[in-house]
Short mmCIF file of C-alpha atoms in Angstrom, two decimals:
data_model
loop_
_atom_site.label_atom_id
_atom_site.label_comp_id
_atom_site.label_asym_id
_atom_site.label_seq_id
_atom_site.Cartn_x
_atom_site.Cartn_y
_atom_site.Cartn_z
CA MET A 1 141.54 -24.58 29.56
CA HIS A 2 139.04 -24.31 33.54
CA ILE A 3 137.96 -21.22 33.74
CA HIS A 4 136.79 -21.01 37.88
CA PRO A 5 133.86 -18.79 39.34
CA LEU A 6 134.78 -15.57 40.48
CA ILE A 7 136.75 -16.65 44.08
CA GLU A 8 134.97 -14.72 46.61
CA ASP A 9 136.25 -17.17 49.80
CA SER A 10 139.67 -17.75 51.44
CA ALA A 11 139.27 -21.96 51.41
CA THR A 12 138.73 -21.73 47.22
CA LEU A 13 141.63 -19.51 46.95
CA ALA A 14 143.60 -21.20 49.30
CA ALA A 15 142.82 -24.89 47.21
CA LEU A 16 143.80 -22.70 43.79
CA CYS A 17 146.94 -21.33 45.17
CA THR A 18 147.87 -25.07 46.34
CA ARG A 19 147.31 -26.24 42.59
CA LEU A 20 149.19 -22.92 41.17
CA ALA A 21 151.91 -23.50 43.52
CA THR A 22 153.29 -26.80 41.24
CA SER A 23 153.13 -25.12 37.88
CA ASP A 24 156.36 -24.11 35.77
CA PHE A 25 154.44 -21.11 35.22
CA VAL A 26 151.24 -18.28 36.19
CA ALA A 27 149.63 -15.42 34.25
CA VAL A 28 148.95 -12.67 36.88
CA ASP A 29 146.55 -9.38 36.09
CA THR A 30 144.80 -6.71 38.06
CA GLU A 31 142.84 -4.57 37.63
CA PHE A 32 142.25 -1.48 40.45
CA MET A 33 141.57 1.94 40.11
CA ARG A 34 143.60 5.01 40.82
CA GLU A 35 142.08 8.00 39.85
CA ASN A 36 141.03 9.72 43.40
CA SER A 37 143.23 7.77 45.59
CA TYR A 38 146.94 7.86 46.60
CA TRP A 39 146.93 3.59 46.97
CA PRO A 40 145.42 1.73 43.93
CA GLU A 41 141.83 0.39 45.15
CA LEU A 42 143.08 -3.35 44.40
CA CYS A 43 139.34 -4.43 42.86
CA LEU A 44 140.35 -8.01 40.68
CA ILE A 45 143.20 -10.16 40.60
CA GLN A 46 143.47 -12.60 37.80
CA ILE A 47 145.63 -15.62 37.37
CA ALA A 48 146.06 -18.90 35.46
CA ASN A 49 148.88 -21.75 34.25
CA THR A 50 147.96 -23.60 31.29
CA GLU A 51 145.25 -25.67 32.51
CA GLU A 52 142.96 -23.48 34.88
CA ALA A 53 142.05 -19.93 35.29
CA ALA A 54 140.13 -17.56 37.71
CA ALA A 55 139.25 -14.24 38.79
CA ILE A 56 139.69 -13.47 42.55
CA ASP A 57 137.80 -10.58 44.27
CA PRO A 58 140.53 -9.07 46.63
CA MET A 59 137.26 -7.30 48.02
CA ALA A 60 135.18 -9.49 49.33
CA PRO A 61 134.12 -9.55 52.98
CA GLY A 62 137.22 -11.66 54.95
CA ILE A 63 139.16 -12.98 52.17
CA ASP A 64 142.30 -13.87 53.08
CA LEU A 65 144.89 -13.03 49.79
CA LYS A 66 147.64 -14.21 52.21
CA PRO A 67 148.41 -18.03 49.87
CA LEU A 68 147.96 -15.96 46.88
CA LEU A 69 150.74 -13.07 47.57
CA ASP A 70 152.65 -15.78 49.00
CA LEU A 71 152.66 -17.79 45.30
CA LEU A 72 153.72 -15.03 43.60
CA THR A 73 156.39 -13.20 46.41
CA ASP A 74 158.03 -16.17 47.77
CA ASN A 75 157.51 -19.00 45.55
CA ASP A 76 160.72 -19.11 43.50
CA GLU A 77 159.77 -22.47 41.59
CA VAL A 78 156.57 -20.48 39.71
CA LEU A 79 157.99 -17.90 37.08
CA LYS A 80 154.85 -14.99 37.18
CA VAL A 81 154.54 -13.60 33.83
CA PHE A 82 152.92 -10.33 32.98
CA HIS A 83 152.30 -7.89 30.12
CA ALA A 84 153.40 -4.35 31.03
CA GLY A 85 153.28 -5.23 34.86
CA GLY A 86 154.58 -2.33 36.09
CA GLN A 87 151.40 -1.26 37.97
CA ASP A 88 150.16 -4.63 38.64
CA ILE A 89 153.74 -4.75 40.70
CA GLU A 90 153.06 -1.54 42.82
CA ILE A 91 150.36 -3.25 43.88
CA VAL A 92 151.79 -6.66 45.31
CA TYR A 93 154.45 -4.51 46.80
CA ASN A 94 152.25 -2.21 49.09
CA LEU A 95 150.28 -5.21 49.98
CA THR A 96 153.12 -6.98 50.74
CA GLY A 97 156.53 -4.93 50.65
CA LYS A 98 157.71 -7.50 48.16
CA THR A 99 158.23 -7.85 44.23
CA PRO A 100 157.36 -10.91 42.66
CA PHE A 101 159.79 -13.31 41.26
CA PRO A 102 161.13 -14.63 39.56
CA MET A 103 159.67 -13.02 36.84
CA PHE A 104 158.73 -12.33 32.86
CA ASP A 105 157.49 -8.86 31.25
CA THR A 106 156.07 -9.96 27.30
CA GLN A 107 155.72 -6.20 26.55
CA VAL A 108 159.57 -6.18 27.09
CA ALA A 109 160.31 -9.32 25.31
CA ALA A 110 158.27 -7.73 22.53
CA MET A 111 160.85 -5.46 22.06
CA ALA A 112 163.78 -8.68 22.04
CA LEU A 113 161.59 -10.11 19.24
CA GLY A 114 161.58 -6.73 17.36
CA GLN A 115 157.63 -6.32 17.44
CA GLY A 116 157.60 -3.18 18.88
CA GLU A 117 158.46 -0.72 22.06
CA GLN A 118 155.92 -0.74 23.54
CA VAL A 119 153.49 -3.42 21.99
CA GLY A 120 149.93 -3.13 23.41
CA TYR A 121 148.17 -6.28 24.87
CA SER A 122 145.86 -6.41 22.48
CA ASN A 123 148.04 -6.19 19.66
CA LEU A 124 150.27 -8.39 21.06
CA VAL A 125 147.22 -10.56 21.30
CA ASP A 126 146.38 -10.28 17.66
CA ALA A 127 149.67 -10.82 16.42
CA TYR A 128 150.41 -14.21 18.34
CA LEU A 129 146.84 -16.13 18.25
CA GLY A 130 144.89 -13.97 15.76
CA ILE A 131 142.19 -12.85 17.99
CA THR A 132 140.63 -9.28 18.46
CA VAL A 133 140.78 -8.34 22.41
CA ASP A 134 137.42 -7.22 23.00
CA LYS A 135 137.77 -3.60 24.74
CA GLY A 136 133.73 -2.86 25.92
CA ALA A 137 134.67 -3.52 29.34
CA ARG A 138 138.02 -1.89 29.32
CA PHE A 139 136.49 1.26 31.21
CA THR A 140 134.37 -0.39 33.49
CA ASP A 141 134.68 0.55 37.74
CA TRP A 142 136.17 -2.19 38.95
CA SER A 143 135.67 -0.95 42.41
CA ARG A 144 131.68 -1.49 41.66
CA ARG A 145 129.76 -4.57 42.91
CA PRO A 146 128.12 -6.98 41.34
CA LEU A 147 130.67 -7.60 38.73
CA ASP A 148 128.53 -9.14 35.98
CA ASP A 149 129.39 -11.97 33.70
CA ARG A 150 130.75 -9.73 30.66
CA GLN A 151 133.04 -8.04 32.91
CA ILE A 152 134.65 -10.68 34.79
CA ASP A 153 135.29 -12.91 31.01
CA TYR A 154 137.22 -9.96 30.22
CA ALA A 155 139.34 -9.84 33.07
CA ILE A 156 139.27 -14.02 32.80
CA ALA A 157 141.15 -13.51 29.09
CA ASP A 158 143.71 -11.03 30.18
CA VAL A 159 145.74 -14.18 31.43
CA THR A 160 144.22 -16.84 29.89
CA HIS A 161 145.46 -15.23 26.41
CA LEU A 162 149.05 -15.00 28.15
CA SER A 163 149.19 -18.01 29.34
CA VAL A 164 149.80 -19.53 25.97
CA ILE A 165 151.45 -16.35 23.82
CA PHE A 166 154.09 -17.34 27.23
CA PRO A 167 154.98 -20.68 25.78
CA LYS A 168 155.59 -19.29 22.45
CA MET A 169 157.39 -16.23 23.13
CA LEU A 170 159.80 -18.45 25.33
CA ALA A 171 160.37 -20.70 22.52
CA LYS A 172 161.09 -17.52 20.10
CA LEU A 173 163.26 -16.26 22.17
CA ARG A 174 164.71 -19.65 22.99
CA LYS A 175 165.35 -20.21 18.73
CA THR A 176 166.73 -15.98 18.41
CA GLY A 177 169.03 -17.31 21.45
CA ARG A 178 167.41 -13.83 23.33
CA GLY A 179 166.47 -14.95 26.63
CA LEU A 180 169.26 -13.95 28.26
CA TRP A 181 169.38 -10.13 26.80
CA LEU A 182 165.91 -9.63 29.12
CA ASP A 183 167.22 -10.37 32.44
CA GLU A 184 169.51 -6.94 33.01
CA GLU A 185 165.65 -5.90 31.68
CA MET A 186 163.43 -7.93 34.56
CA GLU A 187 165.62 -7.09 37.40
CA ARG A 188 165.44 -3.18 36.77
CA ILE A 189 161.52 -3.86 36.79
CA GLY A 190 161.28 -5.58 39.39
CA ASP A 191 163.74 -3.65 41.94
CA PRO A 192 161.84 -3.06 44.60
CA SER A 193 162.79 0.39 45.81
CA ASN A 194 160.93 1.37 42.30
CA TYR A 195 157.99 0.87 44.35
CA PHE A 196 159.20 2.58 47.29
CA ASN A 197 158.03 6.65 47.40
CA ASP A 198 160.39 7.89 49.94
CA PRO A 199 158.81 11.08 51.51
CA GLU A 200 162.66 12.07 51.92
CA THR A 201 163.38 11.21 48.86
CA VAL A 202 160.43 12.63 46.12
CA TRP A 203 161.16 15.99 45.92
CA GLN A 204 163.81 15.07 43.77
CA ARG A 205 161.50 13.79 40.67
CA ILE A 206 159.71 17.85 41.30
CA ARG A 207 161.51 20.12 38.38
CA VAL A 208 162.88 23.29 39.94
CA ASN A 209 165.13 25.79 38.24
CA SER A 210 167.21 26.65 41.27
CA ARG A 211 170.51 25.14 42.84
CA LYS A 212 170.54 26.80 46.01
CA PRO A 213 170.43 25.32 49.07
CA GLU A 214 167.92 27.24 50.70
CA VAL A 215 165.84 26.71 47.25
CA LEU A 216 165.97 22.88 47.35
CA GLY A 217 165.53 22.54 51.21
CA ARG A 218 162.84 24.11 50.98
CA LEU A 219 161.84 22.28 47.83
CA LYS A 220 162.68 18.73 50.18
CA ALA A 221 160.44 19.75 53.39
CA LEU A 222 157.55 20.37 50.90
CA GLY A 223 157.62 17.00 49.06
CA LYS A 224 158.10 15.02 51.81
CA TRP A 225 155.12 17.26 53.51
CA ARG A 226 152.90 16.59 50.57
CA GLU A 227 153.53 12.91 50.10
CA LEU A 228 152.39 12.55 53.99
CA GLU A 229 149.35 14.33 53.37
CA ALA A 230 148.61 12.26 50.68
CA GLN A 231 149.53 9.01 51.77
CA GLY A 232 147.14 10.02 55.67
CA LYS A 233 143.91 11.23 52.70
CA ASP A 234 144.60 8.34 50.41
CA LEU A 235 144.73 11.22 48.02
CA PRO A 236 146.70 11.92 44.64
CA ARG A 237 149.70 14.19 45.37
CA GLY A 238 147.99 16.54 42.60
CA ARG A 239 144.74 16.88 44.83
CA ILE A 240 147.11 18.08 47.40
CA VAL A 241 148.99 20.61 45.45
CA LYS A 242 150.51 20.64 41.77
CA ASP A 243 154.23 20.09 41.49
CA GLU A 244 154.75 23.81 40.10
CA THR A 245 152.57 25.30 42.88
CA ILE A 246 155.39 23.15 45.23
CA ALA A 247 158.39 24.48 42.98
CA ASP A 248 157.41 28.12 43.05
CA LEU A 249 156.36 28.20 46.27
CA ALA A 250 160.40 26.75 47.34
CA GLY A 251 161.44 29.66 45.11
CA ASN A 252 159.38 32.41 46.62
CA PRO A 253 158.51 30.98 50.54
CA PRO A 254 155.21 33.19 51.75
CA ARG A 255 156.05 34.97 54.83
CA LYS A 256 153.24 34.29 56.70
CA GLN A 257 150.54 32.15 56.29
CA ALA A 258 147.55 34.88 54.96
CA ASP A 259 149.48 34.98 52.01
CA LEU A 260 148.55 31.14 51.40
CA ALA A 261 145.68 33.09 49.67
CA LYS A 262 147.76 34.77 47.00
CA VAL A 263 149.36 32.08 45.76
CA ARG A 264 148.48 30.45 42.33
CA GLY A 265 147.08 27.21 43.00
CA LEU A 266 145.91 27.02 46.12
CA SER A 267 142.52 27.83 47.58
CA ALA A 268 141.42 30.97 49.33
CA ALA A 269 140.96 28.51 52.15
CA TRP A 270 144.66 27.78 52.84
CA ALA A 271 145.17 31.54 54.68
CA HIS A 272 143.31 30.23 57.36
CA ASN A 273 143.06 26.33 57.44
CA ASP A 274 144.62 23.19 59.44
CA ILE A 275 146.40 22.56 55.91
CA GLY A 276 147.74 25.84 55.27
CA ALA A 277 148.65 25.50 58.72
CA ARG A 278 151.09 22.28 58.73
CA MET A 279 152.69 23.61 55.38
CA MET A 280 153.20 26.44 56.39
CA THR A 281 155.47 24.48 59.80
CA ALA A 282 157.04 22.63 57.06
CA LEU A 283 158.68 25.39 55.65
CA ALA A 284 159.58 27.05 58.67
CA GLU A 285 160.87 23.84 59.80
CA ALA A 286 163.27 23.52 56.13
CA ARG A 287 166.44 23.77 56.46
CA PRO A 288 169.08 24.32 53.56
CA LEU A 289 169.94 21.63 51.92
CA PRO A 290 173.19 19.67 52.86
CA ALA A 291 176.28 19.57 50.52
CA ASP A 292 176.22 16.05 50.25
CA GLU A 293 172.92 15.84 49.59
CA MET A 294 172.94 18.06 46.65
CA PRO A 295 172.17 16.71 43.34
CA GLY A 296 175.39 16.53 40.42
CA ARG A 297 175.03 18.33 37.63
CA ASP A 298 174.15 15.00 35.99
CA GLU A 299 176.82 12.93 35.94
CA ARG A 300 174.73 11.06 33.69
CA LYS A 301 174.79 13.58 30.91
CA PRO A 302 178.90 15.60 30.45
CA ALA A 303 178.36 18.69 28.29
CA LEU A 304 178.12 17.62 24.92
CA GLY A 305 178.86 20.53 22.84
CA LYS A 306 177.99 21.28 19.10
CA GLU A 307 180.49 18.90 18.17
CA GLY A 308 179.34 16.04 20.53
CA ALA A 309 175.98 16.26 19.79
CA LEU A 310 176.51 15.59 16.31
CA VAL A 311 178.67 12.75 17.33
CA ALA A 312 174.96 11.37 19.68
CA ASP A 313 172.86 12.08 16.53
CA LEU A 314 175.61 9.49 14.67
CA LEU A 315 175.18 7.42 17.43
CA LYS A 316 171.15 7.15 17.34
CA LEU A 317 171.53 6.97 13.65
CA LEU A 318 173.77 4.22 14.77
CA LEU A 319 171.58 2.69 16.82
CA LYS A 320 168.31 2.62 13.85
CA ILE A 321 170.49 1.47 11.75
CA ARG A 322 171.97 -1.35 14.12
CA ALA A 323 168.27 -2.35 15.21
CA ASN A 324 166.62 -2.83 12.70
CA GLU A 325 169.01 -5.18 11.06
CA ILE A 326 169.19 -7.92 14.52
CA LYS A 327 165.17 -6.94 14.90
CA VAL A 328 165.14 -5.65 17.97
CA ALA A 329 163.73 -2.43 19.58
CA ALA A 330 165.91 0.06 19.54
CA ARG A 331 165.03 1.48 23.24
CA LEU A 332 166.03 -2.06 25.03
CA LEU A 333 169.52 -2.09 22.84
CA ALA A 334 170.70 1.93 24.64
CA ARG A 335 168.92 4.67 25.74
CA SER A 336 169.46 8.32 24.60
CA ASP A 337 171.37 9.10 27.85
CA ASP A 338 173.53 6.07 27.13
CA LEU A 339 174.36 7.47 23.79
CA GLU A 340 175.09 11.57 24.82
CA ALA A 341 176.99 10.34 27.71
CA LEU A 342 179.20 8.19 24.92
CA ALA A 343 179.77 10.99 22.82
CA ALA A 344 180.65 13.20 25.58
CA GLY A 345 183.49 10.94 26.07
CA GLN A 346 181.86 9.42 29.37
CA ARG A 347 183.37 5.55 29.26
CA ASP A 348 182.35 4.43 32.56
CA GLY A 349 178.91 2.93 33.99
CA LEU A 350 177.68 2.57 30.67
CA SER A 351 174.99 -0.84 29.53
CA ILE A 352 175.77 -0.30 25.91
CA LEU A 353 179.42 -1.26 26.57
CA HIS A 354 178.70 -4.43 29.05
CA GLY A 355 177.84 -7.64 28.13
CA TRP A 356 174.88 -8.19 25.36
CA ARG A 357 174.40 -5.14 24.49
CA PHE A 358 179.03 -4.68 23.79
CA GLU A 359 178.96 -7.42 21.37
CA GLN A 360 175.17 -6.33 19.48
CA PHE A 361 175.99 -2.44 19.55
CA GLY A 362 178.30 -1.12 21.67
CA ARG A 363 181.35 -2.17 20.01
CA ASP A 364 180.61 -0.81 16.92
CA ALA A 365 178.98 2.96 18.78
CA LEU A 366 182.99 2.53 20.92
CA ALA A 367 184.37 2.86 17.14
CA LEU A 368 181.97 4.80 15.56
CA VAL A 369 183.07 7.86 18.45
CA GLU A 370 186.82 6.81 18.06
CA GLY A 371 186.82 7.19 14.62
CA GLN A 372 186.84 3.69 13.40
CA LEU A 373 183.46 3.47 11.75
CA GLY A 374 181.43 5.06 9.59
CA PHE A 375 178.95 5.97 6.83
CA THR A 376 178.71 5.35 3.03
CA VAL A 377 175.53 4.96 0.58
CA LEU A 378 175.82 1.86 -1.48
CA GLY A 379 172.83 1.53 -4.08
CA GLY A 380 170.44 4.39 -2.12
CA ARG A 381 171.04 2.39 1.14
CA LEU A 382 173.00 3.79 3.87
CA LYS A 383 175.66 1.34 5.19
CA MET A 384 178.77 0.71 7.56
CA THR A 385 182.17 1.24 7.01
CA ARG A 386 185.12 0.52 8.64
CA ALA A 387 187.52 3.76 8.35
CA GLU A 388 191.52 2.47 8.24
CA VAL A 389 193.02 3.46 11.69
CA VAL A 390 196.64 5.24 10.22
CA GLU A 391 198.84 5.03 12.70
#
């Protein structure tokens, strides 16, 4: 495989993208920094097919990334391969408003192949290639220039290894007939709505022990205010105000700005500075949350009760047994929420009752809940047994 020198100019990048546009797939990875910012700072992009690989410097003066971004988001003939690609996808979305398509995530594929629920990249490389990944540059400050050869080699190896591993994984998936199992997960990972931080809805991620419309209305107003402050200042949300402080302010709003000096988690300066004033304005303009915006009482989690909780435990045992039998990560088969909902009597909207999940697990899960399946111990091993249905 030909490894290019670090690409720092638009012409070389455009030529590379023209060649890669005819590939069946490209392996993609990024290096970024986000510890001190709201928006992840893209510092390096690595890309490879089976013939060539390169690292691209997005911080190079005047470089035009459009050919590369078009390849990732608009060329549906080329499969984009990531490993645990959520944050890489987020970066592409922030730059384009789109997500890479079509897409393949080797961490999800490893789940379908029974190699673990969240197998790390280095473990994947060791399992498929017998290579120990050099982790020496893992904690590099990728925003600092110049990058040395070791850093660039470390970064490019992420995609050169991936370009060799992906065909091996694909062959296994085809052999086992599990390729279609991944479609739903890939669609979920690639959904652009996962990467859009809507200031109007971020309050829903903040935990508060109240369902009062006035409290939730203030929570919504404060969540929106903090999100806009964080975006405008390009700072992590927690650097503005932590979640627990937002929840406390929503439940116990200060009467005047001077009271902010007494709020745990806020600087005393907020009692008289501009950011404190903007927060007080957000509180003053807050209105009780309308009925149509009130969160449901978690309709996916009906009240289990003691008996339901026992059934849910049996379903989790069944899941463990089945996952072990077919050599697939249990998390890919079913989530705890689905098991608890099934145990509580819910049948609609559960992924385990549709498609391949139903065939591999859901059918037996439903039979267990309905008393048609049980457990027995034979030869010291737990087995599933069909119960006779009494008319």
